[in-house]
Amino acid sequence: MALGNHSTIAEFTLLGLSADPHVQALSFVLFLAIYLLTLLGNLTMMLVIRTNSRLHTPMYFFLSHLSFLDFCFSSATVPKMLEILLSQKKTVSVEACLAQVFFVFDLGGTEACLLSVMAYDRYAAICHPLLYGQKMSNQLCKGLVLGSWSLGFLDAFINILLAMDFDFCRDQFIPHYSCELPSLFPLSCSDVSTSFTILLCSSLLHGLGTCFLIILSYTLIVSTILSISSSSYRSKAFSTCSSHLTAVLLFYCSAFLRYIVPTSGSPLELIFSVQYSVITPLMNPLIYSLKNNEVKAAMKRTFRKYLHC
């Protein structure tokens, strides 16, 4: 679609997290460290899963894709944030802004779907252990991952298609460190009611739909675990779910509040965005490595292998 409607304003100014130069300098160091640790953590997780045959199971297949998603998600937002914190010129072109909106929406939607797929995987493993290999076949796992990426792309494509028709002729300042669709609504001179309705409906449908599947999976899981007489098996079953539940809470709580609550320009919006786009990609590999004995053992084997080379 042509971008000729954006001729009135060619670029936006991202106000970032703070106008104080000292705070900006400290924020740059902090977020650079977080970004590098995020890249290192997720790349390490992907390497460990790929090089350890014991981790070639559906659960870790999905986890490797989650790590790749977090790697991409962080790279879609943090580099521009670092540029804004370091540079005097804090502008972004309308086209680049819309591209960032698309990738943030696409990756976020895909991650929501993948987290629900991982919940189903835990349901199959705990509630149907004898049929787990049949239920979670290699073909099904690949299909579920492909479906997650496809739904995320479709959701993002529909929303960005409407946003490309906006006429931006008002205040060009965005009180944020990145471009997100809710932040663009107040800047448009054209009617955004259709786009806002589509965003709200798609966020509710996508978010609540995947959330419902997660809740349903864990309701069945808890019911099955409570019916088990062995306390040691119950404890082991709960521990296999704790990492995933922590990741779900980190992602869903902040993402829901960012995209469903109306834009007000409050500092809380920045906090929610930082939580799901910066902190969550950092925390996921830590959560799955620190709380998972199989991953910790695989990491030791991988590091020992490369140190001996």
PDB file of C-alpha atoms in Angstrom:
ATOM      1  CA  MET A   1       0.000   0.000   0.000  1.00  0.00           C
ATOM      2  CA  ALA A   2       1.341   3.488  -0.811  1.00  0.00           C
ATOM      3  CA  LEU A   3       2.553   5.656   2.018  1.00  0.00           C
ATOM      4  CA  GLY A   4       1.677   8.950   0.363  1.00  0.00           C
ATOM      5  CA  ASN A   5      -0.774   9.889   3.133  1.00  0.00           C
ATOM      6  CA  HIS A   6       2.152  10.468   5.484  1.00  0.00           C
ATOM      7  CA  SER A   7       3.566  13.504   3.591  1.00  0.00           C
ATOM      8  CA  THR A   8       2.447  16.002   6.267  1.00  0.00           C
ATOM      9  CA  ILE A   9       4.739  14.513   8.890  1.00  0.00           C
ATOM     10  CA  ALA A  10       7.764  12.561   7.697  1.00  0.00           C
ATOM     11  CA  GLU A  11       9.112  11.538  11.096  1.00  0.00           C
ATOM     12  CA  PHE A  12       8.257  11.234  14.777  1.00  0.00           C
ATOM     13  CA  THR A  13      10.240  12.235  17.823  1.00  0.00           C
ATOM     14  CA  LEU A  14      10.523   9.527  20.479  1.00  0.00           C
ATOM     15  CA  LEU A  15      10.737  11.139  23.901  1.00  0.00           C
ATOM     16  CA  GLY A  16      12.162   7.994  25.492  1.00  0.00           C
ATOM     17  CA  LEU A  17      12.257   7.262  29.194  1.00  0.00           C
ATOM     18  CA  SER A  18      13.571  10.577  30.502  1.00  0.00           C
ATOM     19  CA  ALA A  19      14.804  14.003  29.349  1.00  0.00           C
ATOM     20  CA  ASP A  20      17.506  14.139  32.047  1.00  0.00           C
ATOM     21  CA  PRO A  21      20.968  13.543  30.437  1.00  0.00           C
ATOM     22  CA  HIS A  22      22.285  11.790  33.571  1.00  0.00           C
ATOM     23  CA  VAL A  23      19.284   9.442  33.681  1.00  0.00           C
ATOM     24  CA  GLN A  24      19.704   8.801  29.945  1.00  0.00           C
ATOM     25  CA  ALA A  25      23.383   7.876  30.420  1.00  0.00           C
ATOM     26  CA  LEU A  26      22.582   5.491  33.266  1.00  0.00           C
ATOM     27  CA  SER A  27      19.646   4.047  31.331  1.00  0.00           C
ATOM     28  CA  PHE A  28      21.884   3.458  28.300  1.00  0.00           C
ATOM     29  CA  VAL A  29      24.380   1.434  30.349  1.00  0.00           C
ATOM     30  CA  LEU A  30      21.583  -0.503  32.087  1.00  0.00           C
ATOM     31  CA  PHE A  31      19.634  -1.384  28.942  1.00  0.00           C
ATOM     32  CA  LEU A  32      22.792  -2.160  26.954  1.00  0.00           C
ATOM     33  CA  ALA A  33      23.754  -4.665  29.655  1.00  0.00           C
ATOM     34  CA  ILE A  34      20.211  -6.120  29.650  1.00  0.00           C
ATOM     35  CA  TYR A  35      20.235  -6.404  25.848  1.00  0.00           C
ATOM     36  CA  LEU A  36      23.616  -8.150  25.711  1.00  0.00           C
ATOM     37  CA  LEU A  37      22.593 -10.546  28.488  1.00  0.00           C
ATOM     38  CA  THR A  38      19.308 -11.217  26.653  1.00  0.00           C
ATOM     39  CA  LEU A  39      21.131 -12.069  23.427  1.00  0.00           C
ATOM     40  CA  LEU A  40      23.663 -14.219  25.291  1.00  0.00           C
ATOM     41  CA  GLY A  41      20.999 -16.034  27.349  1.00  0.00           C
ATOM     42  CA  ASN A  42      18.724 -16.864  24.442  1.00  0.00           C
ATOM     43  CA  LEU A  43      21.553 -17.818  22.071  1.00  0.00           C
ATOM     44  CA  THR A  44      22.981 -20.077  24.790  1.00  0.00           C
ATOM     45  CA  MET A  45      19.573 -21.701  25.310  1.00  0.00           C
ATOM     46  CA  MET A  46      19.207 -22.377  21.569  1.00  0.00           C
ATOM     47  CA  LEU A  47      22.759 -23.763  21.353  1.00  0.00           C
ATOM     48  CA  VAL A  48      22.326 -26.027  24.383  1.00  0.00           C
ATOM     49  CA  ILE A  49      19.044 -27.463  23.097  1.00  0.00           C
ATOM     50  CA  ARG A  50      20.424 -27.985  19.596  1.00  0.00           C
ATOM     51  CA  THR A  51      23.656 -29.723  20.709  1.00  0.00           C
ATOM     52  CA  ASN A  52      22.189 -31.984  23.418  1.00  0.00           C
ATOM     53  CA  SER A  53      20.267 -34.979  22.080  1.00  0.00           C
ATOM     54  CA  ARG A  54      18.595 -35.502  25.479  1.00  0.00           C
ATOM     55  CA  LEU A  55      16.778 -32.213  24.958  1.00  0.00           C
ATOM     56  CA  HIS A  56      15.395 -33.158  21.544  1.00  0.00           C
ATOM     57  CA  THR A  57      11.852 -33.449  22.895  1.00  0.00           C
ATOM     58  CA  PRO A  58       8.688 -31.424  22.137  1.00  0.00           C
ATOM     59  CA  MET A  59       9.036 -29.333  25.323  1.00  0.00           C
ATOM     60  CA  TYR A  60      12.542 -28.155  24.418  1.00  0.00           C
ATOM     61  CA  PHE A  61      11.669 -27.829  20.734  1.00  0.00           C
ATOM     62  CA  PHE A  62       9.079 -25.225  21.746  1.00  0.00           C
ATOM     63  CA  LEU A  63      11.499 -23.658  24.230  1.00  0.00           C
ATOM     64  CA  SER A  64      14.117 -23.175  21.492  1.00  0.00           C
ATOM     65  CA  HIS A  65      11.521 -21.326  19.410  1.00  0.00           C
ATOM     66  CA  LEU A  66      10.587 -19.214  22.460  1.00  0.00           C
ATOM     67  CA  SER A  67      14.261 -18.296  22.853  1.00  0.00           C
ATOM     68  CA  PHE A  68      14.441 -17.329  19.174  1.00  0.00           C
ATOM     69  CA  LEU A  69      11.285 -15.226  19.578  1.00  0.00           C
ATOM     70  CA  ASP A  70      12.720 -13.452  22.628  1.00  0.00           C
ATOM     71  CA  PHE A  71      15.958 -12.827  20.738  1.00  0.00           C
ATOM     72  CA  CYS A  72      13.985 -11.178  17.905  1.00  0.00           C
ATOM     73  CA  PHE A  73      11.544  -9.385  20.228  1.00  0.00           C
ATOM     74  CA  SER A  74      14.333  -7.698  22.154  1.00  0.00           C
ATOM     75  CA  SER A  75      16.154  -6.794  18.915  1.00  0.00           C
ATOM     76  CA  ALA A  76      12.999  -5.152  17.541  1.00  0.00           C
ATOM     77  CA  THR A  77      12.868  -2.559  20.349  1.00  0.00           C
ATOM     78  CA  VAL A  78      16.060  -2.228  22.409  1.00  0.00           C
ATOM     79  CA  PRO A  79      18.560  -1.096  19.705  1.00  0.00           C
ATOM     80  CA  LYS A  80      16.343   1.895  18.822  1.00  0.00           C
ATOM     81  CA  MET A  81      15.939   2.661  22.527  1.00  0.00           C
ATOM     82  CA  LEU A  82      19.733   2.669  22.949  1.00  0.00           C
ATOM     83  CA  GLU A  83      20.105   4.948  19.922  1.00  0.00           C
ATOM     84  CA  ILE A  84      17.596   7.405  21.396  1.00  0.00           C
ATOM     85  CA  LEU A  85      19.328   7.404  24.786  1.00  0.00           C
ATOM     86  CA  LEU A  86      22.736   8.084  23.206  1.00  0.00           C
ATOM     87  CA  SER A  87      21.838  10.453  20.362  1.00  0.00           C
ATOM     88  CA  GLN A  88      20.757  14.078  20.355  1.00  0.00           C
ATOM     89  CA  LYS A  89      18.478  13.352  17.408  1.00  0.00           C
ATOM     90  CA  LYS A  90      15.632  11.209  18.704  1.00  0.00           C
ATOM     91  CA  THR A  91      13.596  10.884  15.536  1.00  0.00           C
ATOM     92  CA  VAL A  92      12.296   7.934  13.544  1.00  0.00           C
ATOM     93  CA  SER A  93      10.712   8.036  10.086  1.00  0.00           C
ATOM     94  CA  VAL A  94       7.029   7.206   9.765  1.00  0.00           C
ATOM     95  CA  GLU A  95       7.864   4.158   7.621  1.00  0.00           C
ATOM     96  CA  ALA A  96      10.422   2.839  10.146  1.00  0.00           C
ATOM     97  CA  CYS A  97       7.949   3.482  12.956  1.00  0.00           C
ATOM     98  CA  LEU A  98       5.224   1.477  11.215  1.00  0.00           C
ATOM     99  CA  ALA A  99       7.725  -1.308  10.529  1.00  0.00           C
ATOM    100  CA  GLN A 100       8.563  -1.467  14.230  1.00  0.00           C
ATOM    101  CA  VAL A 101       4.850  -1.519  15.101  1.00  0.00           C
ATOM    102  CA  PHE A 102       4.424  -4.500  12.786  1.00  0.00           C
ATOM    103  CA  PHE A 103       7.338  -6.511  14.194  1.00  0.00           C
ATOM    104  CA  VAL A 104       6.431  -5.836  17.827  1.00  0.00           C
ATOM    105  CA  PHE A 105       2.835  -6.898  17.135  1.00  0.00           C
ATOM    106  CA  ASP A 106       3.884  -9.933  15.082  1.00  0.00           C
ATOM    107  CA  LEU A 107       6.442 -11.230  17.596  1.00  0.00           C
ATOM    108  CA  GLY A 108       4.196 -10.516  20.593  1.00  0.00           C
ATOM    109  CA  GLY A 109       1.243 -12.312  19.010  1.00  0.00           C
ATOM    110  CA  THR A 110       3.412 -15.276  18.047  1.00  0.00           C
ATOM    111  CA  GLU A 111       4.783 -15.534  21.597  1.00  0.00           C
ATOM    112  CA  ALA A 112       1.245 -15.556  23.043  1.00  0.00           C
ATOM    113  CA  CYS A 113       0.336 -18.455  20.740  1.00  0.00           C
ATOM    114  CA  LEU A 114       3.554 -20.321  21.510  1.00  0.00           C
ATOM    115  CA  LEU A 115       3.000 -20.034  25.266  1.00  0.00           C
ATOM    116  CA  SER A 116      -0.446 -21.622  24.830  1.00  0.00           C
ATOM    117  CA  VAL A 117       1.117 -24.399  22.724  1.00  0.00           C
ATOM    118  CA  MET A 118       3.652 -25.018  25.514  1.00  0.00           C
ATOM    119  CA  ALA A 119       0.776 -25.270  28.008  1.00  0.00           C
ATOM    120  CA  TYR A 120      -0.864 -27.925  25.815  1.00  0.00           C
ATOM    121  CA  ASP A 121       2.452 -29.779  25.686  1.00  0.00           C
ATOM    122  CA  ARG A 122       2.567 -29.870  29.513  1.00  0.00           C
ATOM    123  CA  TYR A 123      -1.066 -31.090  29.539  1.00  0.00           C
ATOM    124  CA  ALA A 124      -0.223 -33.940  27.146  1.00  0.00           C
ATOM    125  CA  ALA A 125       2.900 -34.903  29.129  1.00  0.00           C
ATOM    126  CA  ILE A 126       1.212 -34.942  32.565  1.00  0.00           C
ATOM    127  CA  CYS A 127      -2.346 -36.028  31.785  1.00  0.00           C
ATOM    128  CA  HIS A 128      -1.505 -38.575  29.045  1.00  0.00           C
ATOM    129  CA  PRO A 129       2.092 -39.706  29.693  1.00  0.00           C
ATOM    130  CA  LEU A 130       1.694 -43.072  27.934  1.00  0.00           C
ATOM    131  CA  LEU A 131       0.319 -41.444  24.769  1.00  0.00           C
ATOM    132  CA  TYR A 132       2.618 -38.395  24.901  1.00  0.00           C
ATOM    133  CA  GLY A 133       4.825 -39.547  22.024  1.00  0.00           C
ATOM    134  CA  GLN A 134       1.790 -40.116  19.803  1.00  0.00           C
ATOM    135  CA  LYS A 135       0.008 -36.902  20.784  1.00  0.00           C
ATOM    136  CA  MET A 136       3.077 -34.686  20.362  1.00  0.00           C
ATOM    137  CA  SER A 137       4.477 -36.085  17.132  1.00  0.00           C
ATOM    138  CA  ASN A 138       7.250 -34.261  15.294  1.00  0.00           C
ATOM    139  CA  GLN A 139       4.825 -33.265  12.536  1.00  0.00           C
ATOM    140  CA  LEU A 140       2.303 -31.842  15.024  1.00  0.00           C
ATOM    141  CA  CYS A 141       4.988 -29.878  16.877  1.00  0.00           C
ATOM    142  CA  LYS A 142       6.186 -28.263  13.654  1.00  0.00           C
ATOM    143  CA  GLY A 143       2.567 -27.535  12.674  1.00  0.00           C
ATOM    144  CA  LEU A 144       1.837 -25.876  16.034  1.00  0.00           C
ATOM    145  CA  VAL A 145       4.922 -23.646  15.736  1.00  0.00           C
ATOM    146  CA  LEU A 146       4.052 -22.741  12.141  1.00  0.00           C
ATOM    147  CA  GLY A 147       0.475 -22.000  13.220  1.00  0.00           C
ATOM    148  CA  SER A 148       1.744 -19.708  16.002  1.00  0.00           C
ATOM    149  CA  TRP A 149       3.896 -17.723  13.575  1.00  0.00           C
ATOM    150  CA  SER A 150       1.057 -17.548  11.037  1.00  0.00           C
ATOM    151  CA  LEU A 151      -1.518 -16.255  13.547  1.00  0.00           C
ATOM    152  CA  GLY A 152       0.929 -13.674  14.880  1.00  0.00           C
ATOM    153  CA  PHE A 153       1.693 -12.484  11.340  1.00  0.00           C
ATOM    154  CA  LEU A 154      -1.999 -12.340  10.351  1.00  0.00           C
ATOM    155  CA  ASP A 155      -2.933 -10.341  13.454  1.00  0.00           C
ATOM    156  CA  ALA A 156      -0.078  -7.876  12.883  1.00  0.00           C
ATOM    157  CA  PHE A 157      -0.787  -7.591   9.147  1.00  0.00           C
ATOM    158  CA  ILE A 158      -4.468  -6.698   9.655  1.00  0.00           C
ATOM    159  CA  ASN A 159      -3.643  -4.006  12.207  1.00  0.00           C
ATOM    160  CA  ILE A 160      -0.719  -2.464  10.301  1.00  0.00           C
ATOM    161  CA  LEU A 161      -2.752  -2.381   7.081  1.00  0.00           C
ATOM    162  CA  LEU A 162      -5.243  -0.030   8.745  1.00  0.00           C
ATOM    163  CA  ALA A 163      -2.479   2.027  10.384  1.00  0.00           C
ATOM    164  CA  MET A 164      -0.850   2.674   6.994  1.00  0.00           C
ATOM    165  CA  ASP A 165      -3.893   4.795   6.051  1.00  0.00           C
ATOM    166  CA  PHE A 166      -3.454   7.193   8.993  1.00  0.00           C
ATOM    167  CA  ASP A 167      -2.843  10.886   8.220  1.00  0.00           C
ATOM    168  CA  PHE A 168      -0.225  12.093  10.694  1.00  0.00           C
ATOM    169  CA  CYS A 169      -0.458  15.873  10.912  1.00  0.00           C
ATOM    170  CA  ARG A 170      -0.671  16.585  14.624  1.00  0.00           C
ATOM    171  CA  ASP A 171       1.913  16.619  17.371  1.00  0.00           C
ATOM    172  CA  GLN A 172       4.830  14.456  16.185  1.00  0.00           C
ATOM    173  CA  PHE A 173       6.067  13.608  19.684  1.00  0.00           C
ATOM    174  CA  ILE A 174       5.620  10.035  20.969  1.00  0.00           C
ATOM    175  CA  PRO A 175       5.981   9.741  24.777  1.00  0.00           C
ATOM    176  CA  HIS A 176       7.653   6.365  24.438  1.00  0.00           C
ATOM    177  CA  TYR A 177      10.986   4.708  23.622  1.00  0.00           C
ATOM    178  CA  SER A 178       9.562   2.718  20.685  1.00  0.00           C
ATOM    179  CA  CYS A 179       6.707   2.750  18.203  1.00  0.00           C
ATOM    180  CA  GLU A 180       3.615   0.848  19.330  1.00  0.00           C
ATOM    181  CA  LEU A 181       0.188   1.076  17.747  1.00  0.00           C
ATOM    182  CA  PRO A 182      -1.656   2.602  20.754  1.00  0.00           C
ATOM    183  CA  SER A 183       0.856   5.491  20.785  1.00  0.00           C
ATOM    184  CA  LEU A 184       0.026   6.401  17.155  1.00  0.00           C
ATOM    185  CA  PHE A 185      -3.713   6.931  17.662  1.00  0.00           C
ATOM    186  CA  PRO A 186      -3.419  10.409  19.296  1.00  0.00           C
ATOM    187  CA  LEU A 187      -1.100  11.583  16.475  1.00  0.00           C
ATOM    188  CA  SER A 188      -3.505  10.853  13.628  1.00  0.00           C
ATOM    189  CA  CYS A 189      -5.778  13.468  12.089  1.00  0.00           C
ATOM    190  CA  SER A 190      -7.832  10.790  10.350  1.00  0.00           C
ATOM    191  CA  ASP A 191     -10.529   8.685  11.983  1.00  0.00           C
ATOM    192  CA  VAL A 192      -8.903   5.901  14.011  1.00  0.00           C
ATOM    193  CA  SER A 193     -12.100   4.395  15.436  1.00  0.00           C
ATOM    194  CA  THR A 194     -12.045   1.427  13.038  1.00  0.00           C
ATOM    195  CA  SER A 195      -8.372   0.735  13.717  1.00  0.00           C
ATOM    196  CA  PHE A 196      -8.896   1.093  17.474  1.00  0.00           C
ATOM    197  CA  THR A 197     -11.857  -1.315  17.362  1.00  0.00           C
ATOM    198  CA  ILE A 198      -9.875  -3.850  15.320  1.00  0.00           C
ATOM    199  CA  LEU A 199      -6.915  -3.518  17.716  1.00  0.00           C
ATOM    200  CA  LEU A 200      -9.142  -4.009  20.748  1.00  0.00           C
ATOM    201  CA  CYS A 201     -11.009  -6.968  19.223  1.00  0.00           C
ATOM    202  CA  SER A 202      -7.892  -8.664  17.883  1.00  0.00           C
ATOM    203  CA  SER A 203      -6.039  -8.161  21.192  1.00  0.00           C
ATOM    204  CA  LEU A 204      -8.964  -9.555  23.159  1.00  0.00           C
ATOM    205  CA  LEU A 205      -9.507 -12.445  20.748  1.00  0.00           C
ATOM    206  CA  HIS A 206      -5.820 -13.275  20.436  1.00  0.00           C
ATOM    207  CA  GLY A 207      -4.946 -12.610  24.064  1.00  0.00           C
ATOM    208  CA  LEU A 208      -8.006 -14.051  25.765  1.00  0.00           C
ATOM    209  CA  GLY A 209      -8.162 -16.962  23.308  1.00  0.00           C
ATOM    210  CA  THR A 210      -4.608 -18.083  24.060  1.00  0.00           C
ATOM    211  CA  CYS A 211      -5.088 -17.283  27.757  1.00  0.00           C
ATOM    212  CA  PHE A 212      -8.223 -19.468  27.846  1.00  0.00           C
ATOM    213  CA  LEU A 213      -6.285 -22.379  26.333  1.00  0.00           C
ATOM    214  CA  ILE A 214      -3.560 -21.958  28.959  1.00  0.00           C
ATOM    215  CA  ILE A 215      -6.089 -21.836  31.811  1.00  0.00           C
ATOM    216  CA  LEU A 216      -7.941 -24.869  30.428  1.00  0.00           C
ATOM    217  CA  SER A 217      -4.682 -26.835  30.091  1.00  0.00           C
ATOM    218  CA  TYR A 218      -3.605 -26.032  33.630  1.00  0.00           C
ATOM    219  CA  THR A 219      -7.042 -26.750  35.083  1.00  0.00           C
ATOM    220  CA  LEU A 220      -6.796 -30.278  33.651  1.00  0.00           C
ATOM    221  CA  ILE A 221      -3.160 -30.549  34.771  1.00  0.00           C
ATOM    222  CA  VAL A 222      -3.938 -29.550  38.369  1.00  0.00           C
ATOM    223  CA  SER A 223      -6.899 -31.939  38.452  1.00  0.00           C
ATOM    224  CA  THR A 224      -4.676 -34.800  37.274  1.00  0.00           C
ATOM    225  CA  ILE A 225      -1.844 -33.956  39.680  1.00  0.00           C
ATOM    226  CA  LEU A 226      -4.158 -33.797  42.691  1.00  0.00           C
ATOM    227  CA  SER A 227      -5.482 -37.266  41.861  1.00  0.00           C
ATOM    228  CA  ILE A 228      -1.946 -38.733  42.048  1.00  0.00           C
ATOM    229  CA  SER A 229      -1.196 -40.485  45.333  1.00  0.00           C
ATOM    230  CA  SER A 230       2.605 -40.182  45.165  1.00  0.00           C
ATOM    231  CA  SER A 231       3.739 -36.889  46.722  1.00  0.00           C
ATOM    232  CA  SER A 232       7.151 -37.053  45.002  1.00  0.00           C
ATOM    233  CA  TYR A 233       5.509 -37.432  41.563  1.00  0.00           C
ATOM    234  CA  ARG A 234       3.117 -34.570  42.360  1.00  0.00           C
ATOM    235  CA  SER A 235       6.062 -32.364  43.291  1.00  0.00           C
ATOM    236  CA  LYS A 236       7.935 -33.307  40.102  1.00  0.00           C
ATOM    237  CA  ALA A 237       4.851 -32.624  37.958  1.00  0.00           C
ATOM    238  CA  PHE A 238       4.331 -29.201  39.518  1.00  0.00           C
ATOM    239  CA  SER A 239       8.020 -28.311  39.097  1.00  0.00           C
ATOM    240  CA  THR A 240       7.869 -29.035  35.329  1.00  0.00           C
ATOM    241  CA  CYS A 241       5.063 -26.473  35.012  1.00  0.00           C
ATOM    242  CA  SER A 242       6.427 -23.730  37.291  1.00  0.00           C
ATOM    243  CA  SER A 243       8.871 -22.304  34.720  1.00  0.00           C
ATOM    244  CA  HIS A 244       6.182 -22.026  32.054  1.00  0.00           C
ATOM    245  CA  LEU A 245       3.669 -20.473  34.447  1.00  0.00           C
ATOM    246  CA  THR A 246       6.221 -17.849  35.518  1.00  0.00           C
ATOM    247  CA  ALA A 247       6.920 -16.967  31.861  1.00  0.00           C
ATOM    248  CA  VAL A 248       3.172 -16.737  31.147  1.00  0.00           C
ATOM    249  CA  LEU A 249       2.541 -14.357  34.061  1.00  0.00           C
ATOM    250  CA  LEU A 250       5.488 -12.122  33.130  1.00  0.00           C
ATOM    251  CA  PHE A 251       4.350 -11.779  29.527  1.00  0.00           C
ATOM    252  CA  TYR A 252       0.558 -11.720  29.728  1.00  0.00           C
ATOM    253  CA  CYS A 253       0.067  -9.330  32.659  1.00  0.00           C
ATOM    254  CA  SER A 254       2.127  -6.501  31.158  1.00  0.00           C
ATOM    255  CA  ALA A 255       1.069  -7.062  27.518  1.00  0.00           C
ATOM    256  CA  PHE A 256      -2.652  -7.079  28.397  1.00  0.00           C
ATOM    257  CA  LEU A 257      -2.337  -3.860  30.381  1.00  0.00           C
ATOM    258  CA  ARG A 258      -0.390  -2.165  27.553  1.00  0.00           C
ATOM    259  CA  TYR A 259      -2.715  -3.038  24.671  1.00  0.00           C
ATOM    260  CA  ILE A 260      -6.153  -3.157  26.281  1.00  0.00           C
ATOM    261  CA  VAL A 261      -6.007  -0.182  28.677  1.00  0.00           C
ATOM    262  CA  PRO A 262      -6.565   3.126  26.779  1.00  0.00           C
ATOM    263  CA  THR A 263      -3.437   5.199  26.050  1.00  0.00           C
ATOM    264  CA  SER A 264      -2.946   7.976  28.609  1.00  0.00           C
ATOM    265  CA  GLY A 265       0.772   8.785  28.375  1.00  0.00           C
ATOM    266  CA  SER A 266       1.341   7.741  31.991  1.00  0.00           C
ATOM    267  CA  PRO A 267       4.698   6.318  33.210  1.00  0.00           C
ATOM    268  CA  LEU A 268       2.905   3.017  33.869  1.00  0.00           C
ATOM    269  CA  GLU A 269       2.590   2.459  30.112  1.00  0.00           C
ATOM    270  CA  LEU A 270       6.365   2.690  29.778  1.00  0.00           C
ATOM    271  CA  ILE A 271       6.804   0.271  32.681  1.00  0.00           C
ATOM    272  CA  PHE A 272       4.419  -2.268  31.105  1.00  0.00           C
ATOM    273  CA  SER A 273       6.200  -1.974  27.749  1.00  0.00           C
ATOM    274  CA  VAL A 274       9.644  -2.376  29.316  1.00  0.00           C
ATOM    275  CA  GLN A 275       8.331  -5.398  31.222  1.00  0.00           C
ATOM    276  CA  TYR A 276       7.128  -7.422  28.228  1.00  0.00           C
ATOM    277  CA  SER A 277       9.543  -6.210  25.517  1.00  0.00           C
ATOM    278  CA  VAL A 278      12.798  -5.882  27.504  1.00  0.00           C
ATOM    279  CA  ILE A 279      12.607  -7.702  30.839  1.00  0.00           C
ATOM    280  CA  THR A 280      10.630 -10.806  29.786  1.00  0.00           C
ATOM    281  CA  PRO A 281      13.070 -11.785  26.963  1.00  0.00           C
ATOM    282  CA  LEU A 282      15.872 -11.521  29.538  1.00  0.00           C
ATOM    283  CA  MET A 283      14.068 -13.505  32.234  1.00  0.00           C
ATOM    284  CA  ASN A 284      12.784 -16.433  30.147  1.00  0.00           C
ATOM    285  CA  PRO A 285      16.170 -18.168  29.615  1.00  0.00           C
ATOM    286  CA  LEU A 286      17.023 -17.552  33.293  1.00  0.00           C
ATOM    287  CA  ILE A 287      13.707 -18.995  34.457  1.00  0.00           C
ATOM    288  CA  TYR A 288      14.031 -22.118  32.307  1.00  0.00           C
ATOM    289  CA  SER A 289      17.706 -22.680  33.142  1.00  0.00           C
ATOM    290  CA  LEU A 290      17.654 -21.986  36.892  1.00  0.00           C
ATOM    291  CA  LYS A 291      14.461 -23.974  37.561  1.00  0.00           C
ATOM    292  CA  ASN A 292      15.169 -26.901  35.255  1.00  0.00           C
ATOM    293  CA  ASN A 293      17.714 -29.551  36.232  1.00  0.00           C
ATOM    294  CA  GLU A 294      17.813 -31.035  32.715  1.00  0.00           C
ATOM    295  CA  VAL A 295      18.769 -27.683  31.197  1.00  0.00           C
ATOM    296  CA  LYS A 296      21.383 -27.010  33.883  1.00  0.00           C
ATOM    297  CA  ALA A 297      22.948 -30.435  33.314  1.00  0.00           C
ATOM    298  CA  ALA A 298      22.899 -29.914  29.527  1.00  0.00           C
ATOM    299  CA  MET A 299      24.573 -26.505  29.927  1.00  0.00           C
ATOM    300  CA  LYS A 300      27.357 -28.045  31.993  1.00  0.00           C
ATOM    301  CA  ARG A 301      27.915 -30.727  29.339  1.00  0.00           C
ATOM    302  CA  THR A 302      27.922 -28.123  26.546  1.00  0.00           C
ATOM    303  CA  PHE A 303      30.362 -25.772  28.298  1.00  0.00           C
ATOM    304  CA  ARG A 304      32.617 -28.697  29.259  1.00  0.00           C
ATOM    305  CA  LYS A 305      32.598 -29.876  25.656  1.00  0.00           C
ATOM    306  CA  TYR A 306      33.568 -26.466  24.235  1.00  0.00           C
ATOM    307  CA  LEU A 307      36.164 -25.795  26.944  1.00  0.00           C
ATOM    308  CA  HIS A 308      37.916 -29.055  26.076  1.00  0.00           C
ATOM    309  CA  CYS A 309      37.990 -28.224  22.349  1.00  0.00           C
TER     310      CYS A 309
END
